[in-house]
CSV table of C-alpha atoms and ligand atoms in Angstrom, one decimal:
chain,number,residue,atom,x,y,z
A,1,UNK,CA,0.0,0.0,0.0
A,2,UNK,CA,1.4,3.6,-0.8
A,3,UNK,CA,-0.5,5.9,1.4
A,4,UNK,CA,-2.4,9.2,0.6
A,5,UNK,CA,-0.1,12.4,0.9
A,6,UNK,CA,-2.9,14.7,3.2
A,7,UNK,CA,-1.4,18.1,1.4
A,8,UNK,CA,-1.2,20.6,4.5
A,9,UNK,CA,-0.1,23.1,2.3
A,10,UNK,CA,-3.0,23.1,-0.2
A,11,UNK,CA,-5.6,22.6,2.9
A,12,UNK,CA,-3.7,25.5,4.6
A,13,UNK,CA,-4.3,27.6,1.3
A,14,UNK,CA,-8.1,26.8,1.1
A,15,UNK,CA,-8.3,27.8,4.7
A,16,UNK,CA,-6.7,31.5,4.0
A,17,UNK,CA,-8.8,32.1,1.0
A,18,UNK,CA,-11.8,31.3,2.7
A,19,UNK,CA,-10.7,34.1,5.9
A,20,UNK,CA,-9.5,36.2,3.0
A,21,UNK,CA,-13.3,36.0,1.6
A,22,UNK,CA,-14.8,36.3,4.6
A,23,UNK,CA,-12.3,39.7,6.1
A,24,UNK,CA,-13.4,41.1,3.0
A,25,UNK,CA,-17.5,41.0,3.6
A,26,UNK,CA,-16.3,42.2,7.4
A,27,UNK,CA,-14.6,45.2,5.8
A,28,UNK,CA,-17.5,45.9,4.1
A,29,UNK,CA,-19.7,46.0,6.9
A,30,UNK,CA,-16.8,48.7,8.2
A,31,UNK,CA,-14.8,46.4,10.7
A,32,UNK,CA,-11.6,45.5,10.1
A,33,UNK,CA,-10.4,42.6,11.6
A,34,UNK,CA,-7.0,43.1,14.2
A,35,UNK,CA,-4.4,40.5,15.8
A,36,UNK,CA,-2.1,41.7,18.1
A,37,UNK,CA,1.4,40.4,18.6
A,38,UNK,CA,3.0,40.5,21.6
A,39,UNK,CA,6.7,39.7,21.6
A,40,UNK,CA,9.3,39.3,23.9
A,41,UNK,CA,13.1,38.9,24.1
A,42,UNK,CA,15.6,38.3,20.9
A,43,UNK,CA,14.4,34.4,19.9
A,44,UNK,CA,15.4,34.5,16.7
A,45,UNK,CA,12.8,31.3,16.1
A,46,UNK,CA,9.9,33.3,18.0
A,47,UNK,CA,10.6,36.5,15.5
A,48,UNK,CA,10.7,34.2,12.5
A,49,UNK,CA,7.0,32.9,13.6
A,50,UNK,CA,5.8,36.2,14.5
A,51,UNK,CA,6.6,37.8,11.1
A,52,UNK,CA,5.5,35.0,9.3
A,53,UNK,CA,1.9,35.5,11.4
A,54,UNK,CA,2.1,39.1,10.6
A,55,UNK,CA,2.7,38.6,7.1
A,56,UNK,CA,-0.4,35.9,6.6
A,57,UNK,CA,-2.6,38.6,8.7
A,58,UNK,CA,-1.4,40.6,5.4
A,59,UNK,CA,-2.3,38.8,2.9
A,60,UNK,CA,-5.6,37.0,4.8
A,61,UNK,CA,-6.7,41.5,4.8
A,62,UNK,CA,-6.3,41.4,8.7
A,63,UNK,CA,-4.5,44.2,10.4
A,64,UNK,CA,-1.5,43.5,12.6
A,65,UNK,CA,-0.7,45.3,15.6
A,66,UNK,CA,3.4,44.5,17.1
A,67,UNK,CA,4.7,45.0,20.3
A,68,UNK,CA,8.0,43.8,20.6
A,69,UNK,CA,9.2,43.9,24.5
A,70,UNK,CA,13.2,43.6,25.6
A,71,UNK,CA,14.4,40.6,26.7
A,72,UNK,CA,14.4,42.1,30.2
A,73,UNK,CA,10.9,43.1,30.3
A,74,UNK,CA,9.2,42.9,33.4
A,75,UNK,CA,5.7,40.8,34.0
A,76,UNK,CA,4.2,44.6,34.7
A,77,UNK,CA,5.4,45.3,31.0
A,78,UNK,CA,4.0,42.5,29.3
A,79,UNK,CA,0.6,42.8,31.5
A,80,UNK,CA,0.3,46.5,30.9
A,81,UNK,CA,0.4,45.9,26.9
A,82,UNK,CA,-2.3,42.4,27.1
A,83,UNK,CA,-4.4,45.0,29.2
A,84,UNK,CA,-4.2,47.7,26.8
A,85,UNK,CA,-4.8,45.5,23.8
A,86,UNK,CA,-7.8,43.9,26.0
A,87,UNK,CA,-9.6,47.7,25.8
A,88,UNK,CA,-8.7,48.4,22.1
A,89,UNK,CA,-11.7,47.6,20.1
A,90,UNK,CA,-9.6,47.5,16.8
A,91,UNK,CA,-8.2,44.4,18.3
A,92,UNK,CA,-10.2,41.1,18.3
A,93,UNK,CA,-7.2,38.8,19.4
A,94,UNK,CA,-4.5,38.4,20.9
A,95,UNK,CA,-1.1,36.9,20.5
A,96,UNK,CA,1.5,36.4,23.1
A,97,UNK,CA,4.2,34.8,21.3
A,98,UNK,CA,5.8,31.5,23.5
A,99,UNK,CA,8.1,31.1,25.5
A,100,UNK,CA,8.0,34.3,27.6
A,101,UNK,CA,11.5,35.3,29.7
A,102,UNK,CA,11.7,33.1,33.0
A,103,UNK,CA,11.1,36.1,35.1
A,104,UNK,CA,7.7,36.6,33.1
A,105,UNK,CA,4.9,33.7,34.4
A,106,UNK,CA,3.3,32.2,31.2
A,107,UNK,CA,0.1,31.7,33.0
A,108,UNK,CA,-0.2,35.1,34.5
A,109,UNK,CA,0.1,36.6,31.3
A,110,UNK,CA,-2.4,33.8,29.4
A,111,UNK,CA,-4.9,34.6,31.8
A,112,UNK,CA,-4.6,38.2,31.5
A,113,UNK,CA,-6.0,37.4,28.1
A,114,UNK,CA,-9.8,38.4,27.7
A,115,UNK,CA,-11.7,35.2,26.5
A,116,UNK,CA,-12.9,36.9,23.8
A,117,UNK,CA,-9.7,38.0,22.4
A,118,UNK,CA,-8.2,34.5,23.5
A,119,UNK,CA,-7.3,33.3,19.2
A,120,UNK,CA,-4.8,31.1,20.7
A,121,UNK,CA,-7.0,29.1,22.9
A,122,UNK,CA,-4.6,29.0,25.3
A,123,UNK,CA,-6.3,30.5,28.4
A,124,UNK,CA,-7.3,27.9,31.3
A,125,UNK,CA,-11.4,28.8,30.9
A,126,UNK,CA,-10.9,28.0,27.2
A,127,UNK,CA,-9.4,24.4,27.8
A,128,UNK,CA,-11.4,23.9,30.6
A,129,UNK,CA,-14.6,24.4,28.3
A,130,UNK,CA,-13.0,22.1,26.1
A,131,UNK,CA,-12.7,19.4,28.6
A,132,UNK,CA,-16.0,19.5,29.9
A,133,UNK,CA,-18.8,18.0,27.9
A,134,UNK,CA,-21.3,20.3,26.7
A,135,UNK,CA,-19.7,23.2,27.0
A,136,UNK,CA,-17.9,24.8,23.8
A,137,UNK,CA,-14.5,26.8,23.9
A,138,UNK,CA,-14.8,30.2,22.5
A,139,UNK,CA,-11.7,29.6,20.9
A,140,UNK,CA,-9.9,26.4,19.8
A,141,UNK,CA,-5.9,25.9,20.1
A,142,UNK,CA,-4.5,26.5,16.5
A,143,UNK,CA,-2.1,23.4,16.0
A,144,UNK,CA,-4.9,21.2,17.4
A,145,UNK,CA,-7.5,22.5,15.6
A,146,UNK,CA,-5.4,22.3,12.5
A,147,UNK,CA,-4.8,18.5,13.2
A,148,UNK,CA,-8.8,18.3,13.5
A,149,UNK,CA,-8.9,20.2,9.8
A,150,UNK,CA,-6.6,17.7,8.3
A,151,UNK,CA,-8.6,14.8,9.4
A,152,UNK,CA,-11.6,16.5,8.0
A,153,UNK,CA,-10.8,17.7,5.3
A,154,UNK,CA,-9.0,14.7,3.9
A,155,UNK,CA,-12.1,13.0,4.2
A,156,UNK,CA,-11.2,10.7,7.9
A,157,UNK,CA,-14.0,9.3,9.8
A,158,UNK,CA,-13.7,10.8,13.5
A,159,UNK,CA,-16.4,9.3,15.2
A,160,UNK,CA,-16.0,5.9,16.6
A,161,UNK,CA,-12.6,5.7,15.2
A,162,UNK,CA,-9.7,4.7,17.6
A,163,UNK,CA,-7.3,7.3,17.9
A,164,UNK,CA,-3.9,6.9,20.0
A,165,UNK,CA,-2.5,10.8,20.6
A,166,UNK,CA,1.6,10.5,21.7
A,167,UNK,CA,2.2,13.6,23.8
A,168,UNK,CA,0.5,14.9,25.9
A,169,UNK,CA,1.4,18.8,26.2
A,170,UNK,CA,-0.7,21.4,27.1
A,171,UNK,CA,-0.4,23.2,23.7
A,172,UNK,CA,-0.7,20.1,21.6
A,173,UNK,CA,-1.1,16.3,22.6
A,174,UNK,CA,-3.8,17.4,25.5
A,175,UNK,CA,-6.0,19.8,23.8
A,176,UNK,CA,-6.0,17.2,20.5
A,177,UNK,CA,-6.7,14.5,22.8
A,178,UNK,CA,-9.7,16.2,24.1
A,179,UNK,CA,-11.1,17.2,20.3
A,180,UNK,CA,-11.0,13.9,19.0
A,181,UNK,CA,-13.1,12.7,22.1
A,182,UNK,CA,-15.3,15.7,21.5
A,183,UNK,CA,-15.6,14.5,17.8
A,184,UNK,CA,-16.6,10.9,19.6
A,185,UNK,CA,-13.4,8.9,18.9
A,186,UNK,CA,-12.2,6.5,21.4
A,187,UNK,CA,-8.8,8.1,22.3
A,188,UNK,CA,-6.1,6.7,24.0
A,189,UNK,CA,-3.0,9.5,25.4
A,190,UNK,CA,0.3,8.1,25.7
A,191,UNK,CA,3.7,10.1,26.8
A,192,UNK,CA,6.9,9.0,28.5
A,193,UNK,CA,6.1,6.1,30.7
A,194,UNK,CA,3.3,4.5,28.2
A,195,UNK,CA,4.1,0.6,28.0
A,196,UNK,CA,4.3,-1.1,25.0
A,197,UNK,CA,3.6,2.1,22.6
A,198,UNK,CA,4.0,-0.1,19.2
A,199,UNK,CA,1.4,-2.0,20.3
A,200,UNK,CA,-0.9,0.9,21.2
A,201,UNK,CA,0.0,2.2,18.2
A,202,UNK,CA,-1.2,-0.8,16.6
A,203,UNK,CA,-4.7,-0.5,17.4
A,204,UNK,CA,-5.2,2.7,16.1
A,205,UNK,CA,-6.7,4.2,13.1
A,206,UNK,CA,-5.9,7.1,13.7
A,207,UNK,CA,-2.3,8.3,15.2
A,208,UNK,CA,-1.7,11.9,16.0
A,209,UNK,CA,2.3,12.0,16.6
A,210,UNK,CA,3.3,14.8,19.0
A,211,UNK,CA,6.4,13.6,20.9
A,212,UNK,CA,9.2,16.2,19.2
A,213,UNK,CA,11.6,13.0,18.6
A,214,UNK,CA,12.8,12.4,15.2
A,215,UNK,CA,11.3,9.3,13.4
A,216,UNK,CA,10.5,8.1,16.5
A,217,UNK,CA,7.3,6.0,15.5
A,218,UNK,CA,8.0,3.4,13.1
A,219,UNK,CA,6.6,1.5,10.4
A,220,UNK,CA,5.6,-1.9,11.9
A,221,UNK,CA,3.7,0.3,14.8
A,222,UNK,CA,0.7,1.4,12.3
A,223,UNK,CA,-2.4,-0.8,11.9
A,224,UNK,CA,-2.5,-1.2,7.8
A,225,UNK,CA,-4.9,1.6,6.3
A,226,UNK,CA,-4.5,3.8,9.7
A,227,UNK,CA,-4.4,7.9,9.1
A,228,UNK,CA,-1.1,9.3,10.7
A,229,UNK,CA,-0.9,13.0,11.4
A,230,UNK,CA,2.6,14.3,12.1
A,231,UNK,CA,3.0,16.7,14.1
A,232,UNK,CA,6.7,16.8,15.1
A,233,UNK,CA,9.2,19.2,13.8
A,234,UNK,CA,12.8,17.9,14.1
A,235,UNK,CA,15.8,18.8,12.6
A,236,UNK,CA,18.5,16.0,11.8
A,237,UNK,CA,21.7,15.8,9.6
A,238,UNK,CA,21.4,15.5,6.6
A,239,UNK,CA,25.1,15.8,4.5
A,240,UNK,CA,23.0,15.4,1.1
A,241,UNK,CA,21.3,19.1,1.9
A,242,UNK,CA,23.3,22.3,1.3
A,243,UNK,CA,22.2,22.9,5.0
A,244,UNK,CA,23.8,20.0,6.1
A,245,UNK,CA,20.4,19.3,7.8
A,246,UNK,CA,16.6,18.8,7.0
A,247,UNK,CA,13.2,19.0,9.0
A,248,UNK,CA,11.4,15.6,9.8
A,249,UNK,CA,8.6,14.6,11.8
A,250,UNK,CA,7.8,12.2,14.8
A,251,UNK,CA,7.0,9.5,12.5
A,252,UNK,CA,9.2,7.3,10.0
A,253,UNK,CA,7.4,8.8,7.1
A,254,UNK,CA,9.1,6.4,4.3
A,255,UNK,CA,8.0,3.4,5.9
A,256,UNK,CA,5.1,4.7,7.6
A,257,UNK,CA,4.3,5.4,3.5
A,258,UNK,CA,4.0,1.4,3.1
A,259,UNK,CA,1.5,0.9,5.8
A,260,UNK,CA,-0.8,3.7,6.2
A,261,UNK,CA,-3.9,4.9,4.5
A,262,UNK,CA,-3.6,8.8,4.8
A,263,UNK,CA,-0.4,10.6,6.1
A,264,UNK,CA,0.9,13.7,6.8
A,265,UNK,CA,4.2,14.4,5.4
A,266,UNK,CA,6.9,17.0,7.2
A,267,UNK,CA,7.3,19.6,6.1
A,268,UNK,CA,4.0,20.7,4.5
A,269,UNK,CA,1.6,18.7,7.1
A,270,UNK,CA,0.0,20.1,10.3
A,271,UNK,CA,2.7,23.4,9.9
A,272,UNK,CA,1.4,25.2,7.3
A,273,UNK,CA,-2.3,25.0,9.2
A,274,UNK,CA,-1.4,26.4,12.6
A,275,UNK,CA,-1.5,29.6,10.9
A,276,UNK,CA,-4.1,28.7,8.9
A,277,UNK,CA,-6.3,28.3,12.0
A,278,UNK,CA,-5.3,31.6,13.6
A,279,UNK,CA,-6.4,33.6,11.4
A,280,UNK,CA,-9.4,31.7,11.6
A,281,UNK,CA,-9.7,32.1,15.2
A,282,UNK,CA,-9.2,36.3,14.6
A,283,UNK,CA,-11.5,35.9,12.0
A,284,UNK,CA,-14.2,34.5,14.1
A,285,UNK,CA,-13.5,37.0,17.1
A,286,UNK,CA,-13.9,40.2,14.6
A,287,UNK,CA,-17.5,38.4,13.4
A,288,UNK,CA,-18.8,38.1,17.2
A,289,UNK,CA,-17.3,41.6,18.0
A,290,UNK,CA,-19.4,42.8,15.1
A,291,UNK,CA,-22.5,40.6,16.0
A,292,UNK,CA,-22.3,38.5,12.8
B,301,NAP,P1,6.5,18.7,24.5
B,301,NAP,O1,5.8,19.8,25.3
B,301,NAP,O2,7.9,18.5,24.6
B,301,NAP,O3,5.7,17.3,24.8
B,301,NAP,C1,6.2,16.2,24.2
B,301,NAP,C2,5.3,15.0,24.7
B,301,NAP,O4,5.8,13.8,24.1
B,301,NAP,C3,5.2,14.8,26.2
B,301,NAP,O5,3.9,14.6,26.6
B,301,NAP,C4,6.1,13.6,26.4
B,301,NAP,O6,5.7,12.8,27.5
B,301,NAP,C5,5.9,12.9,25.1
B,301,NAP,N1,7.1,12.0,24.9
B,301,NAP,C6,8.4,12.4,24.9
B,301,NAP,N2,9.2,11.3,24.7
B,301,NAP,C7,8.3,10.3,24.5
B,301,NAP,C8,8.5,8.9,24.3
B,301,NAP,N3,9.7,8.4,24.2
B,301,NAP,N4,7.4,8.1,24.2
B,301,NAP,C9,6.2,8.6,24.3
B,301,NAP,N5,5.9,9.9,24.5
B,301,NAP,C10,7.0,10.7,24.6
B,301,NAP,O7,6.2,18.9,22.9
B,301,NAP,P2,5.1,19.7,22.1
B,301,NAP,O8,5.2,21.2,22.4
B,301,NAP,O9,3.8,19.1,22.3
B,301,NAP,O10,5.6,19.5,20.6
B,301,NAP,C11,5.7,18.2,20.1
B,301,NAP,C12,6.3,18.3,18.7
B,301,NAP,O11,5.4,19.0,17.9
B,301,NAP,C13,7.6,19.0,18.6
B,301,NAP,O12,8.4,18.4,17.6
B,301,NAP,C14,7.2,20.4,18.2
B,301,NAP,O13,8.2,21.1,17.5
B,301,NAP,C15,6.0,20.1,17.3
B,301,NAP,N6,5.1,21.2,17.1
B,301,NAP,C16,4.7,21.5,15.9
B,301,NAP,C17,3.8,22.5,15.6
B,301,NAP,C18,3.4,22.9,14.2
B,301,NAP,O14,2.8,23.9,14.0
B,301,NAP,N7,3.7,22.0,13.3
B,301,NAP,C19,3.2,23.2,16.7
B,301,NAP,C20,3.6,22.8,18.0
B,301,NAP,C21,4.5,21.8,18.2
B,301,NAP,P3,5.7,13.3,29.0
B,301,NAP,O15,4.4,14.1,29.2
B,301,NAP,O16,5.6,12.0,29.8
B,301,NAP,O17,6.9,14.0,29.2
């Protein structure tokens, strides 16, 4: 069997041209819709993924508002720019760019977030919602959500599927875990102590692989037929690349090729749509704001 390539990248541009459509009938209703960015320190990988947010709030015809903070910024700093952004009606979301300085607390400054300008999903009320059945979040994690998109959109049957997550992290495995159980899959959540994780795997027809370890999940672990969505970004050597290295995922793509039905490949799997799915999420916060 030579499984089905799930083509983030193209997903990822369907998903922009529909915001873009839908910004533009906002603008004509006179709102334009605003993400803010909050960013601090000198990370050159957190500056390379702010920019590239900015520059799809761009093209997607949503405005971008940057703060960028020293690395020695103070908690007070960082609070007193979430608050002001919180009062600004231009802005319907808000970004604070992970990770924050260690003298800054991540979860102070996540919870300073209003809910309703909460586009990353991050804040505890908005997990919580999504733990608790019958209760929607008013916004969804990106990367997760993206993972849920893929599976959608590449035509994957959710419900009643069995789906192994590996990972468990708040800002992935977790939150992806809880989705697919929303979506009424039988999920199982494995991490660093699971026993026997090839054989979980085994079971599964659906895998979402969220571990950060390169190749990690192999081949014979995937029940023929199975949908694998890779999550993991890793870079190894690779002396054939002018770079000298390349990016791969969690899972041993070639010969997870062989075995599954549907699979994600890294680069141009679940990346390209956690951007995708913020500008979603700012999207949707500019409707509400607007009552539409
Ligand atoms: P994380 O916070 O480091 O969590 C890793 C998870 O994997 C933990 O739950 C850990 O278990 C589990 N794990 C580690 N080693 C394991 C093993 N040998 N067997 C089973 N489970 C194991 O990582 P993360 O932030 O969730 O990110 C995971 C990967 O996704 C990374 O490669 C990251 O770069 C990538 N990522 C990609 C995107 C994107 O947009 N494409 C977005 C976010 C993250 P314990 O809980 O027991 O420690």
């Amino acid at each position: 069997m030579t499984a089905q390539i799930i083509d983030g990248k193209a997903i990822a541009e369907d998903v922009r041209a529909e915001v873009k459509a839908g910004a533009e009938r906002l603008r004509a209703q006179g709102v334009t819709p605003g993400l803010a960015t909050v960013l601090v320190g000198d990370d050159p990988a957190s500056h390379k993924y702010v920019s590239m947010k900015r520059k799809a709030c761009a093209e997607a015809g949503i405005e971008s508002f940057h703060t960028p903070l020293p690395q020695d910024a103070s908690q007070d700093d960082v609070l007193n720019v979430v608050w002001a952004h919180a009062a600004d009606p231009a802005i319907h979301g808000i970004l604070v760019q992970l990770p924050l300085p260690k003298q800054v607390d991540e979860e102070t400054i996540l919870s300073a977030v209003p809910l309703s300008k909460d586009v990353d999903g991050f804040h505890p009320l908005n997990i919580g919602a999504l733990a608790m059945k019958g209760r929607d979040p008013d916004f969804v994690p990106c990367t997760p959500q993206g993972v849920i998109e893929l599976l959608d959109r590449s035509g994957t049957k959710i419900e009643g599927a069995n789906a192994v997550v590996v990972g468990r992290s708040n800002i992935v495995g977790m939150p992806v875990a809880l989705l697919l159980v929303k979506r009424n899959a039988t999920v199982t959540v494995c991490h660093s102590r699971t026993q026997d994780l090839a054989g979980v795997c085994r079971g599964a027809d659906i895998i979402v692989a969220a571990i950060g370890r390169a190749r990690f999940v192999k081949g014979d672990w995937l029940k023929p037929g199975a949908t694998i969505i890779d999550v993991g970004t890793n870079m190894i050597d690779d002396p054939t690349r002018k770079s000298g290295r390349r990016l791969v995922g969690d899972v041993d793509y070639e010969a997870a090729l062989e075995v599954a039905g549907k699979i994600t490949p890294v680069p141009g799997g679940v990346g390209p749509m956690t951007i995708a799915m913020l500008l979603q999420n700012t999207l949707r916060s500019a409707n509400r704001a607007a009552g539409a």
